[in-house]
């Protein structure tokens, strides 16, 4: 009887423990994690829309260059349609930099989504080149707006150790998926109908921010420290490390609020803070790194390939039936984007960049040599070139772009992040526009191989500069990164807090002196 009781008790205990196990798993998915997932999903739809723009444009440009005569265009006008979007995106940077400073991150995304939605409808009904050019201008502004909000928000909503992973899920994977869908639909449907499909992700990206918590960093910048603390605790599971991060965030912004509260003009504040940052050597070092990063990003050619891939594959294969080769190249790009999420979570930024960067560039050079020397027009030759292009896309997406996108979001000082992204975005947008515009002229002159050779030379120069001057930023908070550029080393939490408190005390003393003098 005793043995039976023991056996029954053991069974009851086992059943109880089995019942408790799922409960533990449920508890691991905290409300903080769900709120962050909601933010990441919203930003992913923004980047999906950005990628879809280039996918739809590739099909539209190819059609207008070929059989579609619904809107008569010269080759020069088509090249302007393909490239204009990249230069007007910095107007979106400027507009969004002001909107995010005034309205916050959530409402800005919804506002930026509205003109993009209208623009897709305009593309569908367009009957002349001027309407198409106007849509490129509007889409460029919205594209720039989504980019600046993504780069700004990911560093503010997500924990430092998850920042690079989440950024690549949004800016690389979602964008690649949008481009893939745009390319495939452009081969199966008329480009006007593809534009209407673009309404779906844009509308979703406008709705989701209504369910977000406002960015704690933005609330701190505005001096709303109580709301900042509440928002931070809603987004992050609190422990010793996150408590220190919250304290550092609030302390780092008290000084700026004390100095700038007297000046209520938003534009003057934004420009004043940016000019002040430029006077210091630390930000000039950061900007030089951002220039190298943006140049590398343009020369690596992802946007060029996304914009002109349908035309390029028709020329490489000599066939109009390129659905399979398009799926092959875009599919490899998407695989590379997925691998990027794994690589950035397992490897340091420097190790990943300086291993995959030269490898991708070597593949680009091999592809250029094949295009120059191998011209027998055999099926084997065509598929080798398509395979090399796909291999280049997978390596450059998995390695260099994963690091470059992360750097473009985490190097900017917190108090001038929007204006800093605008500054580097203007440079990158103009450079990207020139790259696509010049490519349209250079392809007939020096061929695809010549353009790839030029790009590979620029990439090697950027890699060399970054090798000597780029610090390892993985897992570092924004305050730690800024401390590095001021002192050429990463400081401890105590050192950073002590420095912020000293600066705050000094600013108060100076304020007291000036008030006594007046």
Short mmCIF file of C-alpha atoms in Angstrom, two decimals:
data_model
loop_
_atom_site.label_atom_id
_atom_site.label_comp_id
_atom_site.label_asym_id
_atom_site.label_seq_id
_atom_site.Cartn_x
_atom_site.Cartn_y
_atom_site.Cartn_z
CA UNK A 1 0.00 0.00 0.00
CA UNK A 2 2.84 2.32 0.83
CA UNK A 3 4.55 1.48 -2.46
CA UNK A 4 1.32 2.24 -4.30
CA UNK A 5 1.05 5.59 -2.55
CA UNK A 6 4.63 6.41 -3.44
CA UNK A 7 4.04 5.38 -7.05
CA UNK A 8 0.86 7.44 -7.24
CA UNK A 9 2.65 10.43 -5.72
CA UNK A 10 5.49 10.11 -8.21
CA UNK A 11 3.03 9.98 -11.11
CA UNK A 12 1.20 13.04 -9.80
CA UNK A 13 4.49 14.90 -9.47
CA UNK A 14 5.47 13.96 -13.02
CA UNK A 15 2.10 15.10 -14.35
CA UNK A 16 2.37 18.35 -12.41
CA UNK A 17 5.87 19.02 -13.76
CA UNK A 18 4.70 18.21 -17.30
CA UNK A 19 1.84 20.66 -16.90
CA UNK A 20 4.21 23.34 -15.69
CA UNK A 21 6.68 23.06 -18.56
CA UNK A 22 4.52 24.70 -21.23
CA UNK A 23 3.70 27.41 -18.69
CA UNK A 24 7.41 28.26 -18.46
CA UNK A 25 7.68 28.57 -22.21
CA UNK A 26 4.70 30.87 -22.29
CA UNK A 27 6.27 33.04 -19.61
CA UNK A 28 9.45 33.41 -21.66
CA UNK A 29 7.51 35.40 -24.29
CA UNK A 30 7.16 38.57 -22.27
CA UNK A 31 5.02 41.63 -23.15
CA UNK A 32 8.30 43.52 -23.72
CA UNK A 33 9.33 41.02 -26.42
CA UNK A 34 5.92 41.21 -28.10
CA UNK A 35 6.10 45.02 -28.20
CA UNK A 36 9.55 44.87 -29.81
CA UNK A 37 8.30 42.28 -32.34
CA UNK A 38 5.45 44.63 -33.24
CA UNK A 39 7.93 47.46 -33.88
CA UNK A 40 10.22 45.22 -35.94
CA UNK A 41 7.24 43.98 -37.99
CA UNK A 42 6.14 47.54 -38.75
CA UNK A 43 9.64 48.57 -39.81
CA UNK A 44 9.94 45.38 -41.88
CA UNK A 45 6.85 46.37 -43.88
CA UNK A 46 8.40 49.82 -44.44
CA UNK A 47 11.52 48.20 -45.89
CA UNK A 48 9.47 45.67 -47.85
CA UNK A 49 7.78 48.66 -49.51
CA UNK A 50 11.19 50.20 -50.23
CA UNK A 51 12.39 46.99 -51.89
CA UNK A 52 9.16 46.67 -53.86
CA UNK A 53 9.75 50.14 -55.34
CA UNK A 54 12.96 48.93 -57.03
CA UNK A 55 11.42 45.61 -58.09
CA UNK A 56 8.45 47.31 -59.77
CA UNK A 57 10.69 49.98 -61.29
CA UNK A 58 12.95 47.34 -62.86
CA UNK A 59 10.00 45.84 -64.74
CA UNK A 60 8.64 49.27 -65.67
CA UNK A 61 12.00 50.51 -67.01
CA UNK A 62 12.50 47.32 -69.03
CA UNK A 63 8.99 47.56 -70.50
CA UNK A 64 9.29 51.26 -71.40
CA UNK A 65 12.66 50.55 -73.02
CA UNK A 66 11.10 47.74 -75.06
CA UNK A 67 7.67 46.88 -76.36
CA UNK A 68 5.49 49.08 -74.14
CA UNK A 69 4.76 52.27 -76.10
CA UNK A 70 1.93 53.55 -73.86
CA UNK A 71 4.25 56.36 -72.73
CA UNK A 72 6.80 57.30 -75.44
CA UNK A 73 10.23 57.83 -73.83
CA UNK A 74 13.80 58.23 -75.04
CA UNK A 75 16.64 56.20 -73.47
CA UNK A 76 17.82 59.31 -71.63
CA UNK A 77 14.36 59.91 -70.15
CA UNK A 78 14.13 56.27 -69.04
CA UNK A 79 17.52 56.58 -67.31
CA UNK A 80 16.25 59.67 -65.46
CA UNK A 81 13.19 57.73 -64.31
CA UNK A 82 15.45 54.95 -63.04
CA UNK A 83 17.90 57.24 -61.22
CA UNK A 84 15.82 60.19 -59.95
CA UNK A 85 14.42 58.26 -57.01
CA UNK A 86 17.89 57.94 -55.47
CA UNK A 87 18.65 61.65 -55.43
CA UNK A 88 15.22 62.78 -54.20
CA UNK A 89 15.39 60.41 -51.25
CA UNK A 90 17.60 62.89 -49.37
CA UNK A 91 14.67 65.35 -49.49
CA UNK A 92 12.82 62.67 -47.56
CA UNK A 93 15.74 62.56 -45.13
CA UNK A 94 15.43 66.32 -44.51
CA UNK A 95 11.65 66.30 -44.15
CA UNK A 96 11.64 63.22 -41.93
CA UNK A 97 14.47 64.56 -39.77
CA UNK A 98 12.21 67.50 -38.84
CA UNK A 99 9.07 65.36 -38.50
CA UNK A 100 10.75 62.82 -36.21
CA UNK A 101 12.09 65.62 -34.03
CA UNK A 102 8.65 67.21 -33.68
CA UNK A 103 6.21 64.28 -33.83
CA UNK A 104 8.26 61.26 -32.78
CA UNK A 105 8.91 57.99 -34.60
CA UNK A 106 5.41 56.47 -34.68
CA UNK A 107 3.39 59.26 -36.27
CA UNK A 108 6.17 60.06 -38.75
CA UNK A 109 5.95 56.60 -40.34
CA UNK A 110 2.20 56.96 -40.85
CA UNK A 111 2.63 60.42 -42.40
CA UNK A 112 5.39 59.21 -44.76
CA UNK A 113 3.24 56.25 -45.87
CA UNK A 114 0.40 58.46 -47.13
CA UNK A 115 2.19 60.05 -50.16
CA UNK A 116 3.66 56.66 -51.09
CA UNK A 117 0.16 55.15 -51.20
CA UNK A 118 -1.09 58.02 -53.38
CA UNK A 119 1.94 57.61 -55.62
CA UNK A 120 1.20 53.95 -56.43
CA UNK A 121 -2.24 55.01 -57.65
CA UNK A 122 -0.63 57.77 -59.76
CA UNK A 123 1.70 55.21 -61.38
CA UNK A 124 -1.31 53.08 -62.34
CA UNK A 125 -3.08 55.98 -64.06
CA UNK A 126 0.05 57.71 -65.51
CA UNK A 127 -0.26 58.68 -69.19
CA UNK A 128 2.82 60.87 -69.73
CA UNK A 129 6.48 61.09 -68.74
CA UNK A 130 5.93 64.05 -66.41
CA UNK A 131 3.55 62.08 -64.21
CA UNK A 132 6.04 59.21 -64.07
CA UNK A 133 8.88 61.57 -63.13
CA UNK A 134 6.68 63.14 -60.44
CA UNK A 135 5.99 59.69 -58.99
CA UNK A 136 9.76 59.04 -58.86
CA UNK A 137 10.22 62.27 -56.89
CA UNK A 138 7.44 61.41 -54.42
CA UNK A 139 8.53 57.78 -54.06
CA UNK A 140 12.10 58.95 -53.49
CA UNK A 141 10.99 61.24 -50.67
CA UNK A 142 8.98 58.42 -49.06
CA UNK A 143 11.86 55.99 -49.58
CA UNK A 144 14.23 58.36 -47.79
CA UNK A 145 11.67 58.85 -45.03
CA UNK A 146 11.34 55.12 -44.41
CA UNK A 147 15.11 54.68 -44.44
CA UNK A 148 15.82 57.40 -41.88
CA UNK A 149 13.06 56.17 -39.54
CA UNK A 150 14.32 52.59 -39.80
CA UNK A 151 17.94 53.49 -39.07
CA UNK A 152 16.89 55.79 -36.23
CA UNK A 153 14.31 53.49 -34.66
CA UNK A 154 16.20 50.22 -34.64
CA UNK A 155 18.90 51.65 -32.38
CA UNK A 156 16.28 53.14 -30.05
CA UNK A 157 13.77 50.32 -29.70
CA UNK A 158 16.01 47.23 -29.75
CA UNK A 159 18.64 46.01 -27.27
CA UNK A 160 22.28 46.54 -28.39
CA UNK A 161 23.00 42.80 -28.65
CA UNK A 162 19.98 42.31 -30.96
CA UNK A 163 20.38 45.52 -32.97
CA UNK A 164 22.38 44.13 -35.91
CA UNK A 165 20.15 41.03 -36.20
CA UNK A 166 16.91 43.05 -36.21
CA UNK A 167 18.29 45.65 -38.60
CA UNK A 168 19.22 42.96 -41.10
CA UNK A 169 15.83 41.31 -40.78
CA UNK A 170 14.24 44.66 -41.63
CA UNK A 171 16.63 46.49 -43.95
CA UNK A 172 18.12 43.48 -45.78
CA UNK A 173 15.69 40.52 -45.66
CA UNK A 174 12.44 42.48 -45.95
CA UNK A 175 13.89 44.74 -48.65
CA UNK A 176 15.21 41.75 -50.64
CA UNK A 177 11.84 40.01 -50.37
CA UNK A 178 10.07 43.14 -51.62
CA UNK A 179 12.47 43.40 -54.56
CA UNK A 180 12.03 39.71 -55.41
CA UNK A 181 8.24 40.02 -55.40
CA UNK A 182 8.42 43.19 -57.52
CA UNK A 183 10.67 41.51 -60.11
CA UNK A 184 8.56 38.34 -60.35
CA UNK A 185 5.25 40.20 -60.58
CA UNK A 186 6.74 42.50 -63.25
CA UNK A 187 7.44 39.43 -65.40
CA UNK A 188 3.94 38.01 -64.86
CA UNK A 189 1.81 41.18 -64.84
CA UNK A 190 1.72 44.62 -66.45
CA UNK A 191 3.79 47.16 -64.52
CA UNK A 192 0.68 49.27 -63.82
CA UNK A 193 -1.00 46.36 -62.01
CA UNK A 194 2.20 45.68 -60.06
CA UNK A 195 2.04 49.26 -58.78
CA UNK A 196 -1.39 48.58 -57.26
CA UNK A 197 0.03 45.57 -55.39
CA UNK A 198 2.50 47.99 -53.78
CA UNK A 199 -0.43 49.61 -51.95
CA UNK A 200 -0.82 46.59 -49.63
CA UNK A 201 2.51 46.72 -47.69
CA UNK A 202 2.42 50.53 -47.67
CA UNK A 203 -1.01 50.64 -46.00
CA UNK A 204 0.05 48.00 -43.44
CA UNK A 205 3.17 50.03 -42.59
CA UNK A 206 0.94 53.08 -42.01
CA UNK A 207 -1.39 51.24 -39.60
CA UNK A 208 1.01 49.24 -37.38
CA UNK A 209 2.73 52.25 -35.68
CA UNK A 210 -0.59 53.14 -34.00
CA UNK A 211 0.01 50.12 -31.73
CA UNK A 212 3.64 50.98 -30.81
CA UNK A 213 5.12 52.52 -27.70
CA UNK A 214 6.90 55.82 -28.48
CA UNK A 215 10.70 55.66 -28.68
CA UNK A 216 12.30 56.08 -25.21
CA UNK A 217 15.28 57.86 -26.79
CA UNK A 218 13.03 60.44 -28.49
CA UNK A 219 11.18 61.04 -25.22
CA UNK A 220 14.53 61.55 -23.45
CA UNK A 221 15.71 63.97 -26.16
CA UNK A 222 12.50 65.99 -25.65
CA UNK A 223 13.11 66.10 -21.88
CA UNK A 224 10.12 63.86 -21.05
CA UNK A 225 12.12 61.65 -18.72
CA UNK A 226 9.22 60.08 -16.78
CA UNK A 227 7.54 58.99 -20.02
CA UNK A 228 10.94 57.82 -21.27
CA UNK A 229 11.36 55.54 -18.27
CA UNK A 230 7.84 54.12 -18.64
CA UNK A 231 8.34 53.45 -22.37
CA UNK A 232 11.76 51.88 -21.76
CA UNK A 233 10.33 49.49 -19.16
CA UNK A 234 7.51 48.54 -21.54
CA UNK A 235 10.04 47.61 -24.23
CA UNK A 236 12.88 46.04 -22.26
CA UNK A 237 13.07 43.37 -19.55
CA UNK A 238 14.76 45.11 -16.65
CA UNK A 239 17.98 43.83 -15.06
CA UNK A 240 21.22 45.41 -13.91
CA UNK A 241 22.47 46.04 -17.45
CA UNK A 242 19.23 47.59 -18.72
CA UNK A 243 18.89 49.72 -15.57
CA UNK A 244 22.38 51.12 -16.29
CA UNK A 245 21.44 51.68 -19.94
CA UNK A 246 18.30 53.59 -18.92
CA UNK A 247 20.23 55.73 -16.44
CA UNK A 248 22.92 56.47 -19.04
CA UNK A 249 20.27 57.40 -21.62
CA UNK A 250 18.52 59.85 -19.30
CA UNK A 251 21.72 61.38 -17.91
CA UNK A 252 23.18 61.84 -21.39
CA UNK A 253 20.15 63.89 -22.48
CA UNK A 254 19.72 66.09 -19.39
CA UNK A 255 22.61 68.34 -20.43
CA UNK A 256 21.28 68.79 -23.97
CA UNK A 257 17.80 69.62 -22.65
CA UNK A 258 19.24 72.19 -20.22
CA UNK A 259 21.13 73.91 -23.05
CA UNK A 260 18.44 73.84 -25.70
CA UNK A 261 15.23 74.39 -23.76
CA UNK A 262 15.63 78.16 -24.16
CA UNK A 263 15.51 77.84 -27.94
CA UNK A 264 12.05 76.64 -29.04
CA UNK A 265 12.62 76.96 -32.79
CA UNK A 266 12.78 73.36 -34.01
CA UNK A 267 14.75 74.01 -37.20
CA UNK A 268 17.25 76.23 -35.38
CA UNK A 269 17.72 73.56 -32.71
CA UNK A 270 18.30 70.80 -35.25
CA UNK A 271 20.78 72.86 -37.29
CA UNK A 272 22.49 74.22 -34.17
CA UNK A 273 23.10 70.77 -32.72
CA UNK A 274 24.43 69.47 -36.04
CA UNK A 275 26.79 72.44 -36.55
CA UNK A 276 28.07 72.06 -33.01
CA UNK A 277 28.77 68.37 -33.61
CA UNK A 278 30.72 69.21 -36.79
CA UNK A 279 33.01 71.51 -34.81
CA UNK A 280 34.20 68.53 -32.77
CA UNK A 281 36.76 66.04 -34.04
CA UNK A 282 34.79 62.95 -32.86
CA UNK A 283 31.89 63.57 -35.24
CA UNK A 284 34.22 64.31 -38.15
CA UNK A 285 35.77 60.86 -37.59
CA UNK A 286 32.31 59.32 -37.55
CA UNK A 287 31.29 61.15 -40.73
CA UNK A 288 34.41 59.95 -42.56
CA UNK A 289 33.50 56.37 -41.65
CA UNK A 290 29.92 56.97 -42.79
CA UNK A 291 31.17 58.33 -46.14
CA UNK A 292 33.29 55.21 -46.67
CA UNK A 293 30.36 53.02 -45.64
CA UNK A 294 27.91 54.78 -48.00
CA UNK A 295 30.39 54.68 -50.89
CA UNK A 296 30.94 50.96 -50.33
CA UNK A 297 27.16 50.45 -50.21
CA UNK A 298 26.72 52.15 -53.60
CA UNK A 299 29.73 50.48 -55.26
CA UNK A 300 28.66 47.02 -54.08
CA UNK A 301 25.79 47.50 -56.53
CA UNK A 302 22.75 46.04 -54.82
CA UNK A 303 20.46 48.94 -55.78
CA UNK A 304 21.92 49.09 -59.29
CA UNK A 305 21.26 45.37 -59.75
CA UNK A 306 17.77 45.65 -58.21
CA UNK A 307 16.88 48.52 -60.56
CA UNK A 308 18.27 47.04 -63.80
CA UNK A 309 18.35 43.27 -63.18
CA UNK A 310 15.60 42.43 -65.70
CA UNK A 311 17.38 44.35 -68.47
CA UNK A 312 20.77 42.91 -67.43
CA UNK A 313 19.51 39.32 -67.49
CA UNK A 314 17.92 39.81 -70.92
CA UNK A 315 21.30 41.03 -72.22
CA UNK A 316 23.31 38.28 -70.51
CA UNK A 317 21.03 35.40 -71.58
CA UNK A 318 19.95 36.86 -74.91
CA UNK A 319 16.39 35.73 -74.16
CA UNK A 320 13.15 37.40 -73.13
CA UNK A 321 12.13 34.38 -71.04
CA UNK A 322 14.07 35.21 -67.87
CA UNK A 323 11.64 34.24 -65.10
CA UNK A 324 13.81 31.29 -64.01
CA UNK A 325 17.07 33.28 -64.03
CA UNK A 326 15.38 36.18 -62.18
CA UNK A 327 14.11 33.80 -59.49
CA UNK A 328 17.60 32.28 -59.34
CA UNK A 329 19.43 35.59 -58.79
CA UNK A 330 16.81 37.16 -56.50
CA UNK A 331 16.39 33.89 -54.62
CA UNK A 332 20.11 33.80 -53.89
CA UNK A 333 19.95 37.42 -52.73
CA UNK A 334 17.15 36.48 -50.34
CA UNK A 335 19.15 33.48 -49.08
CA UNK A 336 22.10 35.81 -48.51
CA UNK A 337 19.84 38.15 -46.55
CA UNK A 338 18.72 35.24 -44.37
CA UNK A 339 22.32 34.15 -43.81
CA UNK A 340 23.15 37.74 -42.83
CA UNK A 341 20.85 37.42 -39.81
CA UNK A 342 22.76 34.32 -38.70
CA UNK A 343 26.21 35.78 -39.36
CA UNK A 344 25.66 39.09 -37.56
CA UNK A 345 24.45 37.26 -34.46
CA UNK A 346 27.48 34.94 -34.40
CA UNK A 347 30.41 36.97 -35.70
CA UNK A 348 31.94 40.35 -34.93
CA UNK A 349 31.27 43.15 -37.40
CA UNK A 350 34.90 43.54 -38.41
CA UNK A 351 35.50 39.82 -38.89
CA UNK A 352 32.40 39.47 -41.05
CA UNK A 353 33.13 42.55 -43.18
CA UNK A 354 36.81 41.88 -43.82
CA UNK A 355 36.22 38.22 -44.67
CA UNK A 356 33.13 38.42 -46.87
CA UNK A 357 33.96 41.81 -48.44
CA UNK A 358 37.12 40.75 -50.32
CA UNK A 359 35.47 37.41 -51.21
CA UNK A 360 32.43 39.12 -52.77
CA UNK A 361 34.68 41.53 -54.63
CA UNK A 362 36.77 38.65 -55.98
CA UNK A 363 33.60 37.02 -57.34
CA UNK A 364 32.65 40.33 -58.99
CA UNK A 365 36.07 40.49 -60.69
CA UNK A 366 35.76 36.87 -61.91
CA UNK A 367 32.30 37.71 -63.30
CA UNK A 368 33.74 40.76 -65.10
CA UNK A 369 36.52 38.66 -66.66
CA UNK A 370 33.97 36.05 -67.81
CA UNK A 371 31.83 38.75 -69.40
CA UNK A 372 34.85 40.19 -71.22
CA UNK A 373 36.56 37.01 -72.46
CA UNK A 374 33.77 34.43 -72.70
CA UNK A 375 31.43 35.35 -75.56
CA UNK A 376 30.55 32.12 -77.40
CA UNK A 377 26.82 32.52 -76.56
CA UNK A 378 26.46 28.92 -75.42
CA UNK A 379 23.87 27.92 -72.82
CA UNK A 380 26.70 26.83 -70.52
CA UNK A 381 28.35 30.27 -70.77
CA UNK A 382 25.08 32.10 -70.07
CA UNK A 383 24.27 30.05 -66.97
CA UNK A 384 27.81 30.34 -65.61
CA UNK A 385 27.48 34.14 -65.77
CA UNK A 386 24.02 34.06 -64.17
CA UNK A 387 25.36 31.73 -61.46
CA UNK A 388 28.32 34.02 -60.75
CA UNK A 389 25.95 36.99 -60.50
CA UNK A 390 23.73 35.01 -58.11
CA UNK A 391 26.77 33.92 -56.08
CA UNK A 392 27.93 37.53 -55.84
CA UNK A 393 24.46 38.58 -54.64
CA UNK A 394 24.36 35.93 -51.92
CA UNK A 395 27.85 36.73 -50.58
CA UNK A 396 27.47 40.52 -50.69
CA UNK A 397 24.06 40.31 -48.99
CA UNK A 398 25.21 37.85 -46.32
CA UNK A 399 28.36 39.76 -45.38
CA UNK A 400 29.15 43.34 -46.44
CA UNK A 401 25.59 44.67 -46.63
CA UNK A 402 24.74 43.13 -43.27
CA UNK A 403 27.57 45.13 -41.68
CA UNK A 404 27.07 48.32 -43.73
CA UNK A 405 23.37 48.60 -42.87
CA UNK A 406 24.20 48.11 -39.19
CA UNK A 407 26.92 50.76 -39.23
CA UNK A 408 24.62 53.28 -40.92
CA UNK A 409 22.20 52.94 -38.00
CA UNK A 410 24.48 52.76 -34.96
CA UNK A 411 27.34 55.22 -35.57
CA UNK A 412 25.23 58.40 -35.41
CA UNK A 413 25.28 60.37 -32.13
CA UNK A 414 21.90 60.02 -30.43
CA UNK A 415 21.06 63.72 -30.06
CA UNK A 416 21.67 64.45 -33.78
CA UNK A 417 20.75 61.05 -35.23
CA UNK A 418 18.05 62.33 -37.63
CA UNK A 419 20.11 65.27 -38.96
CA UNK A 420 23.23 63.09 -39.17
CA UNK A 421 21.36 60.46 -41.20
CA UNK A 422 20.10 63.27 -43.45
CA UNK A 423 23.65 64.54 -43.96
CA UNK A 424 25.07 61.18 -44.93
CA UNK A 425 21.87 60.23 -46.75
CA UNK A 426 22.17 63.28 -49.02
CA UNK A 427 25.69 62.19 -49.92
CA UNK A 428 24.65 58.57 -50.46
CA UNK A 429 21.54 59.48 -52.44
CA UNK A 430 23.40 61.75 -54.87
CA UNK A 431 26.15 59.13 -55.24
CA UNK A 432 23.60 56.38 -55.92
CA UNK A 433 21.79 58.55 -58.48
CA UNK A 434 25.06 59.25 -60.28
CA UNK A 435 25.92 55.55 -60.16
CA UNK A 436 22.70 54.47 -61.88
CA UNK A 437 22.64 57.43 -64.29
CA UNK A 438 26.26 56.89 -65.34
CA UNK A 439 25.73 53.13 -65.60
CA UNK A 440 23.13 53.72 -68.31
CA UNK A 441 25.83 55.54 -70.34
CA UNK A 442 28.75 53.28 -69.39
CA UNK A 443 27.11 49.93 -70.20
CA UNK A 444 27.13 50.63 -73.98
CA UNK A 445 30.65 52.17 -73.80
CA UNK A 446 32.64 49.80 -71.58
CA UNK A 447 30.13 46.99 -71.08
CA UNK A 448 28.91 45.36 -67.89
CA UNK A 449 32.41 44.03 -67.26
CA UNK A 450 33.91 47.54 -67.31
CA UNK A 451 31.39 48.84 -64.77
CA UNK A 452 32.05 45.84 -62.52
CA UNK A 453 35.82 46.46 -62.71
CA UNK A 454 35.32 50.11 -61.68
CA UNK A 455 33.06 49.10 -58.79
CA UNK A 456 35.54 46.50 -57.54
CA UNK A 457 38.32 49.12 -57.39
CA UNK A 458 36.15 51.49 -55.34
CA UNK A 459 35.14 48.65 -53.01
CA UNK A 460 38.75 47.66 -52.30
CA UNK A 461 39.57 51.31 -51.43
CA UNK A 462 36.63 51.46 -48.99
CA UNK A 463 37.58 48.14 -47.38
CA UNK A 464 41.13 49.41 -46.84
CA UNK A 465 39.93 52.60 -45.12
CA UNK A 466 37.44 50.78 -42.90
CA UNK A 467 40.07 48.21 -41.93
CA UNK A 468 42.26 50.90 -40.36
CA UNK A 469 39.62 53.17 -38.80
CA UNK A 470 36.47 51.15 -37.99
CA UNK A 471 36.12 49.98 -34.34
CA UNK A 472 34.23 46.84 -33.33
CA UNK A 473 30.72 48.04 -32.44
CA UNK A 474 28.82 44.79 -31.91
CA UNK A 475 26.89 44.78 -28.61
CA UNK A 476 27.90 48.37 -27.78
CA UNK A 477 25.38 51.00 -26.74
CA UNK A 478 25.28 54.33 -28.55
CA UNK A 479 26.90 56.01 -25.54
CA UNK A 480 29.79 53.51 -25.58
CA UNK A 481 30.37 54.06 -29.31
CA UNK A 482 30.40 57.85 -28.89
CA UNK A 483 32.81 57.49 -25.94
CA UNK A 484 35.18 55.56 -28.23
CA UNK A 485 35.35 58.34 -30.82
CA UNK A 486 36.08 60.88 -28.08
CA UNK A 487 38.74 58.88 -26.21
CA UNK A 488 39.91 56.22 -28.74
CA UNK A 489 38.79 53.44 -26.39
CA UNK A 490 35.56 51.96 -25.06
CA UNK A 491 34.74 53.19 -21.57
CA UNK A 492 33.02 51.36 -18.74
CA UNK A 493 29.47 52.21 -17.65
CA UNK A 494 30.83 54.04 -14.59
CA UNK A 495 33.19 56.15 -16.74
CA UNK A 496 30.39 57.11 -19.12
CA UNK A 497 28.00 57.98 -16.29
CA UNK A 498 30.69 59.97 -14.49
CA UNK A 499 31.47 61.94 -17.67
CA UNK A 500 27.78 62.71 -18.29
CA UNK A 501 27.31 63.86 -14.68
CA UNK A 502 30.38 66.13 -14.92
CA UNK A 503 29.09 67.67 -18.15
CA UNK A 504 25.64 68.16 -16.61
CA UNK A 505 27.13 69.83 -13.52
CA UNK A 506 29.35 72.08 -15.67
CA UNK A 507 26.41 73.17 -17.83
CA UNK A 508 24.36 74.02 -14.72
CA UNK A 509 27.20 76.06 -13.24
CA UNK A 510 27.62 77.97 -16.50
CA UNK A 511 23.87 78.57 -16.58
CA UNK A 512 23.93 79.92 -13.02
CA UNK A 513 26.84 82.24 -13.84
CA UNK A 514 25.13 83.61 -16.94
CA UNK A 515 21.89 84.20 -15.02
CA UNK A 516 23.78 86.08 -12.28
CA UNK A 517 25.55 88.25 -14.88
CA UNK A 518 22.26 89.12 -16.53
#
